[in-house]
Coordinates of N, CA and C in Angstrom, one line a residue:
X1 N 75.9 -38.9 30.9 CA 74.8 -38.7 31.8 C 73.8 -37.8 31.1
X2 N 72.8 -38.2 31.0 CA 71.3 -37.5 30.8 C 71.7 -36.1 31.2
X3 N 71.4 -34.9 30.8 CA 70.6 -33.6 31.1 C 69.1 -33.7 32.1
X4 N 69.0 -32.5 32.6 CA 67.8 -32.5 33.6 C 66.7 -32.3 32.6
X5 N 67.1 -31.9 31.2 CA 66.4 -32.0 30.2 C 65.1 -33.4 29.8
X6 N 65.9 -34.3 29.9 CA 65.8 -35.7 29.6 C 64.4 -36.1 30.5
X7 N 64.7 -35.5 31.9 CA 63.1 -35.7 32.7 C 62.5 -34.8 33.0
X8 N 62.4 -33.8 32.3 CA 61.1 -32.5 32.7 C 60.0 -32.9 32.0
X9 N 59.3 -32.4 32.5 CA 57.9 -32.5 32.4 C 57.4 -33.5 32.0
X10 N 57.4 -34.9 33.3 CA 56.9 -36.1 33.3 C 55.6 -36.4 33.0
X11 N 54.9 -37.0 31.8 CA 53.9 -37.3 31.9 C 53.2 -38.3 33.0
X12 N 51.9 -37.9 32.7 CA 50.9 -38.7 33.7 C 50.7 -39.9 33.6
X13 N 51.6 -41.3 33.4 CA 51.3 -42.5 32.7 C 49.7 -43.1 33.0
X14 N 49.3 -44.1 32.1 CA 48.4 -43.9 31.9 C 48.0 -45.7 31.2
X15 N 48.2 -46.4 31.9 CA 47.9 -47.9 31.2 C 47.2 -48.5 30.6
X16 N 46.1 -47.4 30.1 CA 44.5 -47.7 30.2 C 44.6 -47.2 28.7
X17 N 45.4 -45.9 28.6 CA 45.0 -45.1 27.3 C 45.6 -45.6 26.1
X18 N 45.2 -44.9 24.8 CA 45.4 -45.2 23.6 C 43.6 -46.0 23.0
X19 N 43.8 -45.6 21.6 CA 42.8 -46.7 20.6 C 43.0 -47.5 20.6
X20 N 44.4 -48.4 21.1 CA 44.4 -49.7 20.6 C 44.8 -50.3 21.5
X21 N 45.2 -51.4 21.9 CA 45.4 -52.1 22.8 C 47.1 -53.0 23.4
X22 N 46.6 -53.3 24.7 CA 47.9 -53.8 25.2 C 47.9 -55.1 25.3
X23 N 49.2 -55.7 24.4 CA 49.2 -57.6 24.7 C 50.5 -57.6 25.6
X24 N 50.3 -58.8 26.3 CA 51.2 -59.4 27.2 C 52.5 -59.3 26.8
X25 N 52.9 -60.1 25.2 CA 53.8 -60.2 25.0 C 54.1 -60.1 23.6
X26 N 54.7 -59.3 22.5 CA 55.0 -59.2 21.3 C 56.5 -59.1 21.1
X27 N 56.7 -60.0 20.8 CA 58.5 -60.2 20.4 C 58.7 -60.9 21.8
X28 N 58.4 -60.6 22.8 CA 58.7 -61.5 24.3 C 58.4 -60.3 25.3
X29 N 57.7 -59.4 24.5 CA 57.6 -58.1 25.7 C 56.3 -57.7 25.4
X30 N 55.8 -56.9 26.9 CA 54.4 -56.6 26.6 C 54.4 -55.3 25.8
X31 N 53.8 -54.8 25.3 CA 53.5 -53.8 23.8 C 52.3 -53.1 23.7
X32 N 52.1 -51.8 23.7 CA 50.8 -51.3 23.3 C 51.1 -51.6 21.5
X33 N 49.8 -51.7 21.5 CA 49.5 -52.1 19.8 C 49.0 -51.1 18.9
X34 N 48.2 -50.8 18.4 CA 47.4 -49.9 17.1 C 47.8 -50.4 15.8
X35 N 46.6 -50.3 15.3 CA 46.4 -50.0 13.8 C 46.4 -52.0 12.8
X36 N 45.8 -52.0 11.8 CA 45.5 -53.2 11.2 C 46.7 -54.1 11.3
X37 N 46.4 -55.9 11.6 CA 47.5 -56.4 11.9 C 47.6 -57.1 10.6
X38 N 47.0 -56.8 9.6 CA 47.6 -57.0 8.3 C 48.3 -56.8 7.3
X39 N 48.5 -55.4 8.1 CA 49.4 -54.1 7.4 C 50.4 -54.7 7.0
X40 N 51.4 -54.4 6.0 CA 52.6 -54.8 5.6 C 53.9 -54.3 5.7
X41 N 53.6 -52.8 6.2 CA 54.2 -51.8 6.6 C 53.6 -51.7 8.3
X42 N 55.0 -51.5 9.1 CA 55.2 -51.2 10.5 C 55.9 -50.3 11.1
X43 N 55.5 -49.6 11.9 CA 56.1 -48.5 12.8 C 56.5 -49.5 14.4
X44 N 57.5 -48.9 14.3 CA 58.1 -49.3 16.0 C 58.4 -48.2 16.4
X45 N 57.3 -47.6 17.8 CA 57.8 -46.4 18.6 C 58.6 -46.8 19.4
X46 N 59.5 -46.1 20.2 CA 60.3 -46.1 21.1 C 60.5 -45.0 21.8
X47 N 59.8 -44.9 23.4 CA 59.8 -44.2 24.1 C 60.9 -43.5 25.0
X48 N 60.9 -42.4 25.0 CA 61.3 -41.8 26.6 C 61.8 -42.5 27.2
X49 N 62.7 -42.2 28.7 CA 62.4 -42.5 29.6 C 61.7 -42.7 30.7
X50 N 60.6 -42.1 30.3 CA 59.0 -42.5 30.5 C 58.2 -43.4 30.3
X51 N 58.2 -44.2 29.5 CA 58.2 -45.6 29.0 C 56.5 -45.2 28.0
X52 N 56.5 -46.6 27.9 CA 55.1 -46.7 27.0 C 53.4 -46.4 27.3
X53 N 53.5 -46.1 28.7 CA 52.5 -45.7 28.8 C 51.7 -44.2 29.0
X54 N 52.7 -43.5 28.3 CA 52.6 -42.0 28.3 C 51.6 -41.8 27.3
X55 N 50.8 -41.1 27.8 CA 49.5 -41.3 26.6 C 49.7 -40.1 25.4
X56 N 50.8 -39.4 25.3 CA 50.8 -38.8 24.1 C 51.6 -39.6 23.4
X57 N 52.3 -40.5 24.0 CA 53.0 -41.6 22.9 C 52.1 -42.7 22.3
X58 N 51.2 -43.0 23.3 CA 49.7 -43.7 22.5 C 49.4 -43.0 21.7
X59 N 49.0 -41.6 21.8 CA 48.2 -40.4 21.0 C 48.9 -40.7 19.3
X60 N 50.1 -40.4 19.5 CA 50.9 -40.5 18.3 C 51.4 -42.2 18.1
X61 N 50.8 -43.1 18.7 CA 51.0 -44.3 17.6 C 49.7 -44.3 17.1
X62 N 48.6 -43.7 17.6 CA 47.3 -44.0 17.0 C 47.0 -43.4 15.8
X63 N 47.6 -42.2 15.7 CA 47.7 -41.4 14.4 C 48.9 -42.1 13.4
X64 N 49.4 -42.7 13.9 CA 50.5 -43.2 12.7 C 49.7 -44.4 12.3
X65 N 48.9 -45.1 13.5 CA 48.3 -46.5 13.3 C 47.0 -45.7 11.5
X66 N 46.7 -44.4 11.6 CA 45.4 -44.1 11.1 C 45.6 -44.1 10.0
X67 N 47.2 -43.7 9.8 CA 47.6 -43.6 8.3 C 48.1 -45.1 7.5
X68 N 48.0 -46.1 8.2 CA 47.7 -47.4 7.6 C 48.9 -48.3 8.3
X69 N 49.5 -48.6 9.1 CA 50.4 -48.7 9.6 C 50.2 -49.8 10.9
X70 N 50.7 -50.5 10.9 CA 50.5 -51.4 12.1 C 51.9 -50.9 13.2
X71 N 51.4 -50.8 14.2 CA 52.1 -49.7 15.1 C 52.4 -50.4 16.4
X72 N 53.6 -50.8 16.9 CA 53.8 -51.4 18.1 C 54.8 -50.2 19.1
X73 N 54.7 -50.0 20.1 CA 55.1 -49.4 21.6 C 55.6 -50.5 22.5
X74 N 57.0 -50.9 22.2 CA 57.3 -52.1 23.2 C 57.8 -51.6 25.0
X75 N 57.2 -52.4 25.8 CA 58.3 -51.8 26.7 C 59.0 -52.4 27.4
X76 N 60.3 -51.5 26.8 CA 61.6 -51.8 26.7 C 62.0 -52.0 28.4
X77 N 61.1 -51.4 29.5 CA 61.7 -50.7 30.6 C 61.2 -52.4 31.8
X78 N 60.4 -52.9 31.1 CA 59.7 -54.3 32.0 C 58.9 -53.2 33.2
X79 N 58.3 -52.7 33.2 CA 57.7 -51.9 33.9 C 57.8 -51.3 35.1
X80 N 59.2 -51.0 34.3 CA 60.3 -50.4 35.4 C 60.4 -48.2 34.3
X81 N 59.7 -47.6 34.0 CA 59.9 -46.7 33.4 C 60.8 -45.6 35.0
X82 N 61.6 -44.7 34.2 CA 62.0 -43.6 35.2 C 61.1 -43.1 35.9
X83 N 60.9 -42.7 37.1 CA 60.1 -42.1 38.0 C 61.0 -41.3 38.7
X84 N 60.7 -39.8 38.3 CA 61.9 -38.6 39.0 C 61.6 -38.9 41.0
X85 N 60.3 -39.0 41.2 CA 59.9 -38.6 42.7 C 60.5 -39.8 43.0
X86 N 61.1 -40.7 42.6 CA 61.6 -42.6 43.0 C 62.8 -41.9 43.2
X87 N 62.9 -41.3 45.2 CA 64.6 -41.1 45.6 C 65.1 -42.4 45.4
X88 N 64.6 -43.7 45.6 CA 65.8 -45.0 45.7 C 66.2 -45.6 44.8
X89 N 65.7 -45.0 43.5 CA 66.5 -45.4 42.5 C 66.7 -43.8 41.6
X90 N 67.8 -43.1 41.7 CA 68.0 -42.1 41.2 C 68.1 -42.7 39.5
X91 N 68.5 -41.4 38.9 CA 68.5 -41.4 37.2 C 70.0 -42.4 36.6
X92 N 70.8 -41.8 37.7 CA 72.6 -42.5 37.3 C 71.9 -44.2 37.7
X93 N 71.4 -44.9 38.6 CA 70.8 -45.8 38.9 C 70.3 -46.6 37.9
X94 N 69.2 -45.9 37.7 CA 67.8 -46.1 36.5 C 68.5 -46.3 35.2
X95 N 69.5 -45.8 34.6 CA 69.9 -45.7 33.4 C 70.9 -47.1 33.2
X96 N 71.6 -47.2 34.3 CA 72.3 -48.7 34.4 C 71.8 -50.1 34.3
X97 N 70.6 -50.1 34.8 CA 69.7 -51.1 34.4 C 69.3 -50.8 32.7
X98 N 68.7 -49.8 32.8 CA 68.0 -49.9 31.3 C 68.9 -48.8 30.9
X99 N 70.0 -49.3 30.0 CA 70.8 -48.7 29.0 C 70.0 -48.8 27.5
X100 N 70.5 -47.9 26.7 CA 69.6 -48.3 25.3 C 70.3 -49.5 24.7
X101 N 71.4 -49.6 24.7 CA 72.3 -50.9 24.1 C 70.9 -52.2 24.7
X102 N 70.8 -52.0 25.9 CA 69.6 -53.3 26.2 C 68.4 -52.7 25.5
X103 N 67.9 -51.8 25.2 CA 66.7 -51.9 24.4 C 67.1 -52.4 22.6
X104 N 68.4 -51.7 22.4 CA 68.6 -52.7 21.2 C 68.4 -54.3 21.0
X105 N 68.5 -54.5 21.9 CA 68.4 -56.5 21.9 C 67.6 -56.7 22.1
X106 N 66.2 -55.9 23.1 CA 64.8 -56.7 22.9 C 64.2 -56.0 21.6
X107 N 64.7 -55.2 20.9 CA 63.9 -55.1 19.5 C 64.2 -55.7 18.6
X108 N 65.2 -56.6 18.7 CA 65.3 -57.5 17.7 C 64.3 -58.9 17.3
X109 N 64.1 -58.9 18.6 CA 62.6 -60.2 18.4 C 61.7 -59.2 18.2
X110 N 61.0 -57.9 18.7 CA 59.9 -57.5 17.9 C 59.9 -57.3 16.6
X111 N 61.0 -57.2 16.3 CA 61.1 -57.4 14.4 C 61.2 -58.2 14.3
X112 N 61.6 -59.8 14.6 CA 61.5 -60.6 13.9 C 59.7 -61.6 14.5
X113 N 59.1 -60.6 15.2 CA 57.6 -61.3 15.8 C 56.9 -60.4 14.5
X114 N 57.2 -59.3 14.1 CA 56.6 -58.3 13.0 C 56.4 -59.3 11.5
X115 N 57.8 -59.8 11.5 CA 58.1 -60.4 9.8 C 57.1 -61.7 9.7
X116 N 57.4 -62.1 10.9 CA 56.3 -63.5 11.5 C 55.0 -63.4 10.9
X117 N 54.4 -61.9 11.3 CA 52.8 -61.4 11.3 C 52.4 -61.0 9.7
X118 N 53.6 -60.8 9.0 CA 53.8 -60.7 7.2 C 54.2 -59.5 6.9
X119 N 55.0 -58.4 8.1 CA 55.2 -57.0 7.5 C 56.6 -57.5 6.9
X120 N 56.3 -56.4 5.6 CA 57.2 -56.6 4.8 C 58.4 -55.3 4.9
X121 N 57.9 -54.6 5.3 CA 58.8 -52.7 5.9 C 58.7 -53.0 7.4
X122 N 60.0 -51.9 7.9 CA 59.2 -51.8 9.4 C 60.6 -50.6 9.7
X123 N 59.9 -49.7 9.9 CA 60.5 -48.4 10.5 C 60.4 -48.3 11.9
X124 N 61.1 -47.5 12.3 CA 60.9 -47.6 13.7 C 61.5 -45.9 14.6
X125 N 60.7 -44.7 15.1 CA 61.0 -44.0 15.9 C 61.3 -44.1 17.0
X126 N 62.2 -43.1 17.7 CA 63.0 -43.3 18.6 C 62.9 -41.7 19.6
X127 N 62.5 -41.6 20.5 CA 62.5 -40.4 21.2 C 62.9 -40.3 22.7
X128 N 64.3 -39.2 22.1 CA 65.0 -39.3 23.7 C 65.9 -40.4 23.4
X129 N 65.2 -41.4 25.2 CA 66.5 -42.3 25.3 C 66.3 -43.3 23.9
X130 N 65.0 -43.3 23.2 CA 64.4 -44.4 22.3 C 65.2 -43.9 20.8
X131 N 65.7 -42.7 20.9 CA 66.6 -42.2 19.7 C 68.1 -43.0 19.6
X132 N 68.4 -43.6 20.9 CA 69.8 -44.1 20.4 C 69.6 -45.3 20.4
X133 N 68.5 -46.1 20.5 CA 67.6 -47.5 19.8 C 68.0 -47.4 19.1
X134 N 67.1 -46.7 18.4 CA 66.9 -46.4 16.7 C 68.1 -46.2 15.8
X135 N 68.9 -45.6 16.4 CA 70.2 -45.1 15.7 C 71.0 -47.0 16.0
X136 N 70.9 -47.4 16.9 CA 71.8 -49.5 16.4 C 70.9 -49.9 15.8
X137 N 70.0 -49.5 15.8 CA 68.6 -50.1 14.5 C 69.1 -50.1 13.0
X138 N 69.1 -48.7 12.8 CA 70.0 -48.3 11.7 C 71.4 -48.7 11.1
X139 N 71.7 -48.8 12.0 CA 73.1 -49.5 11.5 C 73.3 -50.5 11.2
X140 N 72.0 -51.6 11.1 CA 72.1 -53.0 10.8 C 70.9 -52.8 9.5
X141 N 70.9 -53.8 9.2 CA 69.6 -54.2 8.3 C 68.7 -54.7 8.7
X142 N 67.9 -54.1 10.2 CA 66.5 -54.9 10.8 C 66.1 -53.9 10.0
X143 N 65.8 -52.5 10.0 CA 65.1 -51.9 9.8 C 64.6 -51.1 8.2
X144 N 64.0 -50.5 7.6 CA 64.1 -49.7 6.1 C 63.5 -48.3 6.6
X145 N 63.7 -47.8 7.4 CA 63.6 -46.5 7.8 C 63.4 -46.0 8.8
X146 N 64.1 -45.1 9.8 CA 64.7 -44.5 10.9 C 64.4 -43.1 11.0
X147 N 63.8 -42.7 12.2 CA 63.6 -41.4 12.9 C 63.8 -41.3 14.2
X148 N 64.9 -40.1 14.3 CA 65.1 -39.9 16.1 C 64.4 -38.5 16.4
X149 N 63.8 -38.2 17.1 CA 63.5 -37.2 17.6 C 64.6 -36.4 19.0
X150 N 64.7 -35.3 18.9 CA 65.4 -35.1 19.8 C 66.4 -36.2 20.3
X151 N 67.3 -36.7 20.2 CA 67.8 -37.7 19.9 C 69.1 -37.6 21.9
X152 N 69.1 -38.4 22.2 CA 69.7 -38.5 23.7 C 70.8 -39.4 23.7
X153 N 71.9 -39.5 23.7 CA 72.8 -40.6 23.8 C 73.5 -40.5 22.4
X154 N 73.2 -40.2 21.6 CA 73.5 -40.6 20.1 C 74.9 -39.8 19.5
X155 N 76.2 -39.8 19.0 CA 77.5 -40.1 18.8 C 77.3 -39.4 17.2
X156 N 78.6 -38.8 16.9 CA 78.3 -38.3 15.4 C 79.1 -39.9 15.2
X157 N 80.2 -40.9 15.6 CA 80.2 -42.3 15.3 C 79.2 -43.3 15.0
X158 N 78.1 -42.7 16.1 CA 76.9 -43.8 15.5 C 76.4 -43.1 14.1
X159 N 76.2 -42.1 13.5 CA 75.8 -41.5 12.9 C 76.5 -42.2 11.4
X160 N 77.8 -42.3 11.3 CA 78.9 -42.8 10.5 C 78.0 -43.9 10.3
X161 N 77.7 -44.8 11.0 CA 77.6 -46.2 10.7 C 75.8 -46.5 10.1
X162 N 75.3 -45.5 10.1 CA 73.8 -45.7 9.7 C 73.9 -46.1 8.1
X163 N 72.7 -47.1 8.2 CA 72.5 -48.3 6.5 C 71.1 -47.6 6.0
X164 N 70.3 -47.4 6.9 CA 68.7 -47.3 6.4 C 68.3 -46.0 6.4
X165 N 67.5 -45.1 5.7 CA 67.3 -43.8 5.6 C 67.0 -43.5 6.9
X166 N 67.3 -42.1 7.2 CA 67.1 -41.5 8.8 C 66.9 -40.6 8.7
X167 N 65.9 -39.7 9.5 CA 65.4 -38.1 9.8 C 65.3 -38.4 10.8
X168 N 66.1 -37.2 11.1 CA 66.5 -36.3 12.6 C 65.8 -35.0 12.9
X169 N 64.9 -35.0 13.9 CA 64.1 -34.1 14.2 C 64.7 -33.5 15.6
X170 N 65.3 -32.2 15.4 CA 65.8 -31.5 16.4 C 65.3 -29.8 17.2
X171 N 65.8 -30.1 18.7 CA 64.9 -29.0 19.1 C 66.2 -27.8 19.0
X172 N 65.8 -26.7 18.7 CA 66.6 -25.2 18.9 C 67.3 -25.1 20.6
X173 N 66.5 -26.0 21.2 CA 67.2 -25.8 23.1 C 66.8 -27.3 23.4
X174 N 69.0 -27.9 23.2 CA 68.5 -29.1 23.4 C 69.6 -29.6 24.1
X175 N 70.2 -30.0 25.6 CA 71.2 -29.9 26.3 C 71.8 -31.6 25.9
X176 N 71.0 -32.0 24.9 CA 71.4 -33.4 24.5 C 72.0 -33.7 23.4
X177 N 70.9 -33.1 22.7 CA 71.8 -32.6 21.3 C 71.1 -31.0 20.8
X178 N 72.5 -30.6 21.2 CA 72.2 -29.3 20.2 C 72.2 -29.1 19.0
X179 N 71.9 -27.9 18.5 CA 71.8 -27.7 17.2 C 73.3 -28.0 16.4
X180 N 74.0 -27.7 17.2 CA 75.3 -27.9 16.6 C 75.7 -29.5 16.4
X181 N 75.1 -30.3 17.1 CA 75.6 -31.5 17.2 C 74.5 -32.1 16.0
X182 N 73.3 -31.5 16.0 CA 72.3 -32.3 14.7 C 73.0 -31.9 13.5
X183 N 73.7 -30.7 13.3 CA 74.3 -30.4 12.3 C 75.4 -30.9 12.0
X184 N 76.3 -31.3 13.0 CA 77.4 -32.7 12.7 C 76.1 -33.8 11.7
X185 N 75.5 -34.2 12.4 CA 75.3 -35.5 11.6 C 74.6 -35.3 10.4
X186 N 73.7 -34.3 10.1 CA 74.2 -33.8 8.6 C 74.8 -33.7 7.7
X187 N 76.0 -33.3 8.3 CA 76.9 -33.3 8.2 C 77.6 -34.6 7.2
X188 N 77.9 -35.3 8.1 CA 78.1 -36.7 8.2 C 77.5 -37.6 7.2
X189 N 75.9 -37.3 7.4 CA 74.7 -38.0 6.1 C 75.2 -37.6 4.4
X190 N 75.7 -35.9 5.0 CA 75.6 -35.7 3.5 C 77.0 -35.7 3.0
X191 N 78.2 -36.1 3.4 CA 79.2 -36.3 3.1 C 79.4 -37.9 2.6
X192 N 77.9 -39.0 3.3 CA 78.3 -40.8 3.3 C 78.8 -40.7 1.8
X193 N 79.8 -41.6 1.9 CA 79.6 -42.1 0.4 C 78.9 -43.1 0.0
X194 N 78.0 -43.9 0.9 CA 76.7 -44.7 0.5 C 75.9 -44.1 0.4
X195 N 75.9 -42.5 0.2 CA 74.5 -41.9 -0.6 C 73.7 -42.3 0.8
X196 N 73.4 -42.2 1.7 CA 72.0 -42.6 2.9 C 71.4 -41.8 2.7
X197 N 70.2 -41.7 2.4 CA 69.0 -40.8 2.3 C 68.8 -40.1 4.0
X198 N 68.5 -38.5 3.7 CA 68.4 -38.7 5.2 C 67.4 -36.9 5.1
X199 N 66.7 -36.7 6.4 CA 66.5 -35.6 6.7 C 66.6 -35.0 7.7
X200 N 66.8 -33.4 7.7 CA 67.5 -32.9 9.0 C 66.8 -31.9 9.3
X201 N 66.0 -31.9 10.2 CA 65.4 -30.3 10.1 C 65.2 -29.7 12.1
X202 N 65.6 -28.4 12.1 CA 65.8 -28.4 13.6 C 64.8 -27.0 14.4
X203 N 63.9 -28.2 14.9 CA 62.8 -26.7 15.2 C 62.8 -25.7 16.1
X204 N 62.6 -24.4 15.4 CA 63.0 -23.4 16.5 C 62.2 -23.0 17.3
X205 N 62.5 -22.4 18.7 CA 61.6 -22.1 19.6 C 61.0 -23.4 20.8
X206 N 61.4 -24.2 20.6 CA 61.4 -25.5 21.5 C 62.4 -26.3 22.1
X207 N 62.3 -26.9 23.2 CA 63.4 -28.1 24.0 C 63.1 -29.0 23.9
X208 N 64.4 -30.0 24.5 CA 64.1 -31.1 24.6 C 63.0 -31.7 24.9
X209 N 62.4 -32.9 23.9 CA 61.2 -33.6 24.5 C 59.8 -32.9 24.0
X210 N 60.3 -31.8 23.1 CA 58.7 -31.2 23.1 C 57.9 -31.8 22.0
X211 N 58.1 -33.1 21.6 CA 57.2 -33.6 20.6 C 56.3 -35.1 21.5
X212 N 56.7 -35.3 22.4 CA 55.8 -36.5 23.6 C 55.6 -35.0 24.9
X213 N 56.3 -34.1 25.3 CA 55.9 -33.8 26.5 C 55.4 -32.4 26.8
X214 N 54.8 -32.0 25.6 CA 54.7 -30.9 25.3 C 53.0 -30.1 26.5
X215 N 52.9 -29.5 26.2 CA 52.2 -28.3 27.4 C 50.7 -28.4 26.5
X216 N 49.5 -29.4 26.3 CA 48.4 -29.2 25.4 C 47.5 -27.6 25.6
X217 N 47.8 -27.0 26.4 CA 47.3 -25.8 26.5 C 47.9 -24.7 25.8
X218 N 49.4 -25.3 25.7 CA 50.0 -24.2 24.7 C 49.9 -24.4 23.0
X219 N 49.1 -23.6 22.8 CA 48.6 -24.0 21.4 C 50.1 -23.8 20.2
X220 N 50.7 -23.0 20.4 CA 52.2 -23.2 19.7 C 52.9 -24.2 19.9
X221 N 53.2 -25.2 21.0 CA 53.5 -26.2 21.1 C 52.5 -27.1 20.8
X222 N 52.0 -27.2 20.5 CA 51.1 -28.2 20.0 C 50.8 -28.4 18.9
X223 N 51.2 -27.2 18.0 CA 51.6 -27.3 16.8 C 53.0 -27.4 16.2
X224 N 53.9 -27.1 17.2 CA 55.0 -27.6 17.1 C 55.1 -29.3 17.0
X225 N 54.0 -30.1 18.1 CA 54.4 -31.1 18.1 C 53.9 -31.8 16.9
X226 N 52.9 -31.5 16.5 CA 52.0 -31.6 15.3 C 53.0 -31.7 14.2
X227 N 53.4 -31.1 13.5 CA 54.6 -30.8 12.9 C 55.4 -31.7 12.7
X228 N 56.1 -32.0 13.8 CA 57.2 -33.2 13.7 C 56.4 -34.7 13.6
X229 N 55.2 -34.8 14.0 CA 54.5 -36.0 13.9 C 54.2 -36.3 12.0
X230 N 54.0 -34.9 12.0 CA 53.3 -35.2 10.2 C 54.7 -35.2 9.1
X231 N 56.1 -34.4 10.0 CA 57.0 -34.7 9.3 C 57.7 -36.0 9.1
X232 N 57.7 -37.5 10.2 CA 57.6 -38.5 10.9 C 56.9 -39.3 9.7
X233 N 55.7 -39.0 9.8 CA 55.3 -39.9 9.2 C 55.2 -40.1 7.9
X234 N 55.3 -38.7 7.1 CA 55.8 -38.2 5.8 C 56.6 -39.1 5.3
X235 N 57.8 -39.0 6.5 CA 59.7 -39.8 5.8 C 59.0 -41.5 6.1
X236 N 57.8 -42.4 6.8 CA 57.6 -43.7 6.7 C 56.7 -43.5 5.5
X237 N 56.1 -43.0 5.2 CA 55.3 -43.2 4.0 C 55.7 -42.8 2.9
X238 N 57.6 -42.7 2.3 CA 58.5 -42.4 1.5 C 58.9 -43.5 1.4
X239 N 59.5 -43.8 2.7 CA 60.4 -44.7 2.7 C 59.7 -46.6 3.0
X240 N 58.5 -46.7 3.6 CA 57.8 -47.6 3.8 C 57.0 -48.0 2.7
X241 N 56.5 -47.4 2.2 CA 55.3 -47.8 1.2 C 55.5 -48.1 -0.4

């Protein structure tokens, strides 16, 4: 079960926002988009519990879209995202329908709708519930490079099984994964004996969620979130390009 972590400070969704645009259907699901669709290299975000229309998850595909990257936001949720004030379908409810094991199976046609379009890489971030996507992403060969942020759901077992380089971005106050538990899979990375490339770094002074849900007034959080975005995109432009 989720932490109360997992849904604080709900953004204001927002269907309209982002630089780039929303199609009907990419892989078989509707998707906000960004960035050149010639690119060869691809980012796959993967949201929250909040789903794709949270405009700092636009915010940050548009900046990943700037650094050259063709950038898809699927959603995973059918336009069903969590809504805390929704008494008739509580969180224990909401998560049974949309487990991440079912977001792993509609990402598989957006990667293979990606390879279609000529990308030749395709990484994919995961934040929250969208971190234990990412982590069965990893464990197969859809993907060439893997980032969880704050990571929700995720097993030092799943960790064992990762194939594609991974950075793990963790918060100092995180009832999902604590620091102790990002330090297991460190752990774990740096013991594989398939050598997995990986990075681990755990920021202090922040919780859960504070890289999508952070406070724009608070100018230390905001550079907190800053931070994990340019460290993000660092490890795709290592490992993608």
């Amino acid at each position: 079960m989720a932490s109360p972590q997992c849904c604080a400070n709900p953004p204001t969704l927002n269907p309209a926002c982002g630089q780039g645009k929303v199609v009907d259907s990419f892989g078989g699901i509707p998707a906000y988009v960004a960035g050149t669709e010639d690119s060869k290299a691809a980012v796959i975000l993967i949201s929250d519990v909040f789903g794709f229309e949270a405009p700092k998850l636009r915010k940050i595909a548009d900046k990943v879209a700037s650094s050259g990257y063709f950038v898809v936001v699927p959603d995973f949720f059918n336009g069903d995202p969590h809504a805390p004030g929704n008494t008739g379908k509580p969180f224990a409810e909401w998560i049974k329908e949309h487990a991440p094991e079912k977001g792993f199976e509609k990402a598989k046609p957006v990667i293979s709708a990606l390879k279609e379009q000529g990308v030749s890489s395709v990484g994919a971030a995961g934040y929250c519930w969208g971190a234990k996507v990412v982590a069965d992403l990893a464990k197969t060969n859809e993907i060439q490079a893997a980032v969880m942020l704050h990571p929700s759901f995720v097993t030092v077992d799943d960790i064992k099984e990762v194939k594609s380089p991974i950075a793990i971005l963790g918060a100092e106050t995180d009832m999902m994964s604590p620091p102790e538990l990002v330090k297991q899979f460190e752990q774990v990375l740096s013991s594989s004996d398939t050598g997995i490339v990986h990075f681990v770094k755990i920021f202090p002074g922040v919780s859960h969620g504070w890289t999508v849900r952070y406070d724009s007034e608070d100018a230390a959080a905001v550079k907190c979130a800053e931070e994990a975005l340019a460290d993000m995109t660092s490890w795709f432009d290592k490992n993608l390009k």
